[in-house]
Amino acid sequence: MAVLLNQTSNLRLRIELLRRISDGTTRPASLEMRVGVDRYLHQPGGKHAFAPMLEVPRATLLDMDLIQFLQALEELLDGRAQTAALEASVDPAIGLRLQGGPEAFLVEVGIDLLNVLEQVGGMAGERSADLALYRFAVNKRAALAFCAGLIEEFAAFPTDPSAVKPGEPA
């Protein structure tokens, strides 16, 4: 699980890649992910934990979307770019943008509530009609840890290039 903690460590974004949906042989390579925003909760008895505020249990993410985000994030962390953004092109339920630098970044997380509200209220809605936006600051160390976590998660779901058949000669 890749975790991005805010500056004061009381809010976090977590992205967990769950399984490979497609290896790219017949459809674009894609993954199923779970995304959540949690807040720090001090419980009686001295227990400390994060409690979920909002979770999207399943969303589709193309490998190319993740690769492009990781490349942009690397450029942002190196000071060669101003922004790194991730929005799934297949299922745009999640949007993530980091901007700023070099030592601190503004994070914006947008979550389409369509999937969440349908499950809770049973009412149909339109995509992007109801959004939740979380905005918080992170330091470079947290952004680097998040990037490393995403790379580690992604490495657990390789595609097998030997299964891809070459096309017909031109």
PDB file of C-alpha atoms in Angstrom:
ATOM      1  CA  MET A   1       0.000   0.000   0.000  1.00  0.00           C
ATOM      2  CA  ALA A   2       1.324   3.443  -0.939  1.00  0.00           C
ATOM      3  CA  VAL A   3       0.610   6.063   1.730  1.00  0.00           C
ATOM      4  CA  LEU A   4       0.910   9.835   1.477  1.00  0.00           C
ATOM      5  CA  LEU A   5       0.860  11.533   4.895  1.00  0.00           C
ATOM      6  CA  ASN A   6       0.127  15.218   5.222  1.00  0.00           C
ATOM      7  CA  GLN A   7       2.543  17.640   6.901  1.00  0.00           C
ATOM      8  CA  THR A   8       1.057  17.130  10.387  1.00  0.00           C
ATOM      9  CA  SER A   9       0.474  13.361   9.947  1.00  0.00           C
ATOM     10  CA  ASN A  10      -3.233  13.586  10.782  1.00  0.00           C
ATOM     11  CA  LEU A  11      -4.541  12.909   7.257  1.00  0.00           C
ATOM     12  CA  ARG A  12      -3.411  10.342   4.733  1.00  0.00           C
ATOM     13  CA  LEU A  13      -4.139   9.151   1.238  1.00  0.00           C
ATOM     14  CA  ARG A  14      -3.666   5.465   0.566  1.00  0.00           C
ATOM     15  CA  ILE A  15      -3.588   3.681  -2.756  1.00  0.00           C
ATOM     16  CA  GLU A  16      -3.546  -0.087  -2.847  1.00  0.00           C
ATOM     17  CA  LEU A  17      -3.192  -2.021  -6.081  1.00  0.00           C
ATOM     18  CA  LEU A  18      -5.371  -5.107  -5.667  1.00  0.00           C
ATOM     19  CA  ARG A  19      -5.053  -7.215  -8.804  1.00  0.00           C
ATOM     20  CA  ARG A  20      -4.209  -7.184 -12.478  1.00  0.00           C
ATOM     21  CA  ILE A  21      -7.345  -6.851 -14.612  1.00  0.00           C
ATOM     22  CA  SER A  22      -5.639  -7.132 -17.997  1.00  0.00           C
ATOM     23  CA  ASP A  23      -2.080  -7.953 -19.025  1.00  0.00           C
ATOM     24  CA  GLY A  24      -2.296  -5.969 -22.245  1.00  0.00           C
ATOM     25  CA  THR A  25      -2.678  -8.824 -24.723  1.00  0.00           C
ATOM     26  CA  THR A  26      -6.277  -8.110 -25.769  1.00  0.00           C
ATOM     27  CA  ARG A  27      -7.072  -4.940 -23.814  1.00  0.00           C
ATOM     28  CA  PRO A  28      -4.843  -2.200 -22.415  1.00  0.00           C
ATOM     29  CA  ALA A  29      -2.889  -3.359 -19.365  1.00  0.00           C
ATOM     30  CA  SER A  30      -4.818  -2.327 -16.275  1.00  0.00           C
ATOM     31  CA  LEU A  31      -5.015  -2.773 -12.534  1.00  0.00           C
ATOM     32  CA  GLU A  32      -7.738  -2.685  -9.927  1.00  0.00           C
ATOM     33  CA  MET A  33      -7.020  -0.297  -7.080  1.00  0.00           C
ATOM     34  CA  ARG A  34      -8.531   0.735  -3.771  1.00  0.00           C
ATOM     35  CA  VAL A  35      -8.171   4.377  -2.738  1.00  0.00           C
ATOM     36  CA  GLY A  36      -8.971   5.870   0.646  1.00  0.00           C
ATOM     37  CA  VAL A  37      -8.585   9.039   2.640  1.00  0.00           C
ATOM     38  CA  ASP A  38      -8.129   8.490   6.379  1.00  0.00           C
ATOM     39  CA  ARG A  39      -7.892  10.792   9.369  1.00  0.00           C
ATOM     40  CA  TYR A  40      -5.933  10.286  12.552  1.00  0.00           C
ATOM     41  CA  LEU A  41      -8.145   9.271  15.425  1.00  0.00           C
ATOM     42  CA  HIS A  42      -7.152   9.324  19.089  1.00  0.00           C
ATOM     43  CA  GLN A  43      -9.230   6.705  20.848  1.00  0.00           C
ATOM     44  CA  PRO A  44      -9.846   6.314  24.567  1.00  0.00           C
ATOM     45  CA  GLY A  45      -7.375   4.075  26.331  1.00  0.00           C
ATOM     46  CA  GLY A  46      -4.377   5.461  24.496  1.00  0.00           C
ATOM     47  CA  LYS A  47      -5.090   3.757  21.182  1.00  0.00           C
ATOM     48  CA  HIS A  48      -4.013   5.650  18.106  1.00  0.00           C
ATOM     49  CA  ALA A  49      -5.119   4.747  14.604  1.00  0.00           C
ATOM     50  CA  PHE A  50      -6.294   6.077  11.287  1.00  0.00           C
ATOM     51  CA  ALA A  51     -10.024   5.914  10.628  1.00  0.00           C
ATOM     52  CA  PRO A  52     -11.382   5.912   7.078  1.00  0.00           C
ATOM     53  CA  MET A  53     -13.194   9.083   6.004  1.00  0.00           C
ATOM     54  CA  LEU A  54     -13.864   8.047   2.419  1.00  0.00           C
ATOM     55  CA  GLU A  55     -12.952   4.959   0.431  1.00  0.00           C
ATOM     56  CA  VAL A  56     -13.379   3.884  -3.160  1.00  0.00           C
ATOM     57  CA  PRO A  57     -13.179   0.096  -2.872  1.00  0.00           C
ATOM     58  CA  ARG A  58     -12.606  -0.554  -6.586  1.00  0.00           C
ATOM     59  CA  ALA A  59     -11.406   1.621  -9.434  1.00  0.00           C
ATOM     60  CA  THR A  60      -9.631   0.766 -12.670  1.00  0.00           C
ATOM     61  CA  LEU A  61      -6.214   2.216 -13.448  1.00  0.00           C
ATOM     62  CA  LEU A  62      -4.384   1.742 -16.743  1.00  0.00           C
ATOM     63  CA  ASP A  63      -0.708   0.889 -16.448  1.00  0.00           C
ATOM     64  CA  MET A  64       0.106   3.783 -18.793  1.00  0.00           C
ATOM     65  CA  ASP A  65      -1.722   6.268 -16.542  1.00  0.00           C
ATOM     66  CA  LEU A  66       0.308   5.080 -13.562  1.00  0.00           C
ATOM     67  CA  ILE A  67       3.583   5.087 -15.506  1.00  0.00           C
ATOM     68  CA  GLN A  68       2.990   8.634 -16.753  1.00  0.00           C
ATOM     69  CA  PHE A  69       2.152   9.764 -13.211  1.00  0.00           C
ATOM     70  CA  LEU A  70       5.289   8.162 -11.780  1.00  0.00           C
ATOM     71  CA  GLN A  71       7.420   9.825 -14.465  1.00  0.00           C
ATOM     72  CA  ALA A  72       5.820  13.220 -13.772  1.00  0.00           C
ATOM     73  CA  LEU A  73       6.231  12.689 -10.017  1.00  0.00           C
ATOM     74  CA  GLU A  74       9.920  11.900 -10.483  1.00  0.00           C
ATOM     75  CA  GLU A  75      10.350  15.110 -12.512  1.00  0.00           C
ATOM     76  CA  LEU A  76       8.484  17.078  -9.845  1.00  0.00           C
ATOM     77  CA  LEU A  77      10.658  15.679  -7.065  1.00  0.00           C
ATOM     78  CA  ASP A  78      13.794  16.460  -9.100  1.00  0.00           C
ATOM     79  CA  GLY A  79      12.623  20.046  -9.619  1.00  0.00           C
ATOM     80  CA  ARG A  80      12.181  19.622 -13.393  1.00  0.00           C
ATOM     81  CA  ALA A  81       8.367  20.022 -13.347  1.00  0.00           C
ATOM     82  CA  GLN A  82       5.760  22.026 -11.462  1.00  0.00           C
ATOM     83  CA  THR A  83       2.975  19.436 -11.332  1.00  0.00           C
ATOM     84  CA  ALA A  84       2.342  15.690 -11.332  1.00  0.00           C
ATOM     85  CA  ALA A  85      -1.222  14.521 -11.851  1.00  0.00           C
ATOM     86  CA  LEU A  86      -2.990  11.178 -11.961  1.00  0.00           C
ATOM     87  CA  GLU A  87      -6.469  10.660 -13.292  1.00  0.00           C
ATOM     88  CA  ALA A  88      -7.571   7.255 -14.404  1.00  0.00           C
ATOM     89  CA  SER A  89      -8.619   7.457 -18.047  1.00  0.00           C
ATOM     90  CA  VAL A  90     -10.862   4.376 -17.887  1.00  0.00           C
ATOM     91  CA  ASP A  91     -12.679   5.011 -14.620  1.00  0.00           C
ATOM     92  CA  PRO A  92     -12.160   8.668 -13.635  1.00  0.00           C
ATOM     93  CA  ALA A  93     -13.289   8.147 -10.036  1.00  0.00           C
ATOM     94  CA  ILE A  94      -9.983   9.391  -8.603  1.00  0.00           C
ATOM     95  CA  GLY A  95      -7.897  12.455  -9.340  1.00  0.00           C
ATOM     96  CA  LEU A  96      -4.581  13.240  -7.656  1.00  0.00           C
ATOM     97  CA  ARG A  97      -2.324  16.234  -8.188  1.00  0.00           C
ATOM     98  CA  LEU A  98       0.894  17.283  -6.498  1.00  0.00           C
ATOM     99  CA  GLN A  99       2.357  20.699  -7.205  1.00  0.00           C
ATOM    100  CA  GLY A 100       5.007  22.975  -5.800  1.00  0.00           C
ATOM    101  CA  GLY A 101       8.412  22.016  -4.530  1.00  0.00           C
ATOM    102  CA  PRO A 102      11.257  21.692  -3.987  1.00  0.00           C
ATOM    103  CA  GLU A 103      10.768  20.866  -0.279  1.00  0.00           C
ATOM    104  CA  ALA A 104       6.980  21.116   0.156  1.00  0.00           C
ATOM    105  CA  PHE A 105       4.073  20.212  -2.095  1.00  0.00           C
ATOM    106  CA  LEU A 106       0.374  20.917  -2.242  1.00  0.00           C
ATOM    107  CA  VAL A 107      -1.665  17.746  -2.721  1.00  0.00           C
ATOM    108  CA  GLU A 108      -5.182  17.757  -4.124  1.00  0.00           C
ATOM    109  CA  VAL A 109      -7.208  14.563  -4.086  1.00  0.00           C
ATOM    110  CA  GLY A 110     -10.548  14.520  -5.877  1.00  0.00           C
ATOM    111  CA  ILE A 111     -12.907  11.594  -5.472  1.00  0.00           C
ATOM    112  CA  ASP A 112     -16.064  11.151  -7.511  1.00  0.00           C
ATOM    113  CA  LEU A 113     -18.769  10.248  -5.015  1.00  0.00           C
ATOM    114  CA  LEU A 114     -20.898   8.429  -7.593  1.00  0.00           C
ATOM    115  CA  ASN A 115     -19.637   4.986  -6.543  1.00  0.00           C
ATOM    116  CA  VAL A 116     -19.752   5.845  -2.836  1.00  0.00           C
ATOM    117  CA  LEU A 117     -23.204   7.473  -2.817  1.00  0.00           C
ATOM    118  CA  GLU A 118     -24.837   4.736  -4.878  1.00  0.00           C
ATOM    119  CA  GLN A 119     -23.674   2.146  -2.411  1.00  0.00           C
ATOM    120  CA  VAL A 120     -24.944   4.104   0.573  1.00  0.00           C
ATOM    121  CA  GLY A 121     -28.129   5.779  -0.638  1.00  0.00           C
ATOM    122  CA  GLY A 122     -29.203   3.572  -3.504  1.00  0.00           C
ATOM    123  CA  MET A 123     -29.769   6.634  -5.697  1.00  0.00           C
ATOM    124  CA  ALA A 124     -28.359   6.944  -9.202  1.00  0.00           C
ATOM    125  CA  GLY A 125     -26.284   9.992 -10.018  1.00  0.00           C
ATOM    126  CA  GLU A 126     -24.166  11.379 -12.821  1.00  0.00           C
ATOM    127  CA  ARG A 127     -20.413  11.014 -13.063  1.00  0.00           C
ATOM    128  CA  SER A 128     -18.561  14.071 -11.707  1.00  0.00           C
ATOM    129  CA  ALA A 129     -21.776  15.621 -10.345  1.00  0.00           C
ATOM    130  CA  ASP A 130     -20.688  15.121  -6.722  1.00  0.00           C
ATOM    131  CA  LEU A 131     -17.013  15.345  -5.841  1.00  0.00           C
ATOM    132  CA  ALA A 132     -15.050  15.368  -2.602  1.00  0.00           C
ATOM    133  CA  LEU A 133     -11.849  17.404  -2.627  1.00  0.00           C
ATOM    134  CA  TYR A 134      -9.106  17.021  -0.053  1.00  0.00           C
ATOM    135  CA  ARG A 135      -6.247  19.503  -0.095  1.00  0.00           C
ATOM    136  CA  PHE A 136      -3.213  19.262   2.160  1.00  0.00           C
ATOM    137  CA  ALA A 137       0.513  19.949   2.280  1.00  0.00           C
ATOM    138  CA  VAL A 138       3.244  17.321   2.318  1.00  0.00           C
ATOM    139  CA  ASN A 139       7.002  17.538   2.641  1.00  0.00           C
ATOM    140  CA  LYS A 140       9.445  16.073   0.151  1.00  0.00           C
ATOM    141  CA  ARG A 141      10.207  13.082   2.368  1.00  0.00           C
ATOM    142  CA  ALA A 142       6.530  12.053   2.421  1.00  0.00           C
ATOM    143  CA  ALA A 143       6.239  12.524  -1.349  1.00  0.00           C
ATOM    144  CA  LEU A 144       9.354  10.376  -1.920  1.00  0.00           C
ATOM    145  CA  ALA A 145       7.989   7.641   0.348  1.00  0.00           C
ATOM    146  CA  PHE A 146       4.681   7.726  -1.537  1.00  0.00           C
ATOM    147  CA  CYS A 147       6.477   7.455  -4.882  1.00  0.00           C
ATOM    148  CA  ALA A 148       8.548   4.516  -3.606  1.00  0.00           C
ATOM    149  CA  GLY A 149       5.402   2.837  -2.276  1.00  0.00           C
ATOM    150  CA  LEU A 150       3.642   3.169  -5.632  1.00  0.00           C
ATOM    151  CA  ILE A 151       6.642   1.735  -7.466  1.00  0.00           C
ATOM    152  CA  GLU A 152       6.773  -1.185  -5.027  1.00  0.00           C
ATOM    153  CA  GLU A 153       3.034  -1.825  -5.436  1.00  0.00           C
ATOM    154  CA  PHE A 154       3.308  -1.648  -9.234  1.00  0.00           C
ATOM    155  CA  ALA A 155       6.274  -4.064  -9.261  1.00  0.00           C
ATOM    156  CA  ALA A 156       4.061  -6.722  -7.673  1.00  0.00           C
ATOM    157  CA  PHE A 157       1.898  -6.831 -10.844  1.00  0.00           C
ATOM    158  CA  PRO A 158       4.233  -7.334 -13.810  1.00  0.00           C
ATOM    159  CA  THR A 159       2.941  -7.994 -17.272  1.00  0.00           C
ATOM    160  CA  ASP A 160       4.405 -10.941 -19.105  1.00  0.00           C
ATOM    161  CA  PRO A 161       5.881  -9.714 -22.409  1.00  0.00           C
ATOM    162  CA  SER A 162       6.217 -13.288 -23.677  1.00  0.00           C
ATOM    163  CA  ALA A 163       2.408 -13.560 -23.731  1.00  0.00           C
ATOM    164  CA  VAL A 164       2.078 -10.649 -26.167  1.00  0.00           C
ATOM    165  CA  LYS A 165       2.036 -11.891 -29.743  1.00  0.00           C
ATOM    166  CA  PRO A 166       3.749  -9.730 -32.343  1.00  0.00           C
ATOM    167  CA  GLY A 167       1.462  -8.208 -34.956  1.00  0.00           C
ATOM    168  CA  GLU A 168       1.450  -8.929 -38.652  1.00  0.00           C
ATOM    169  CA  PRO A 169       4.427  -7.535 -40.587  1.00  0.00           C
ATOM    170  CA  ALA A 170       3.657  -4.275 -42.367  1.00  0.00           C
TER     171      ALA A 170
END
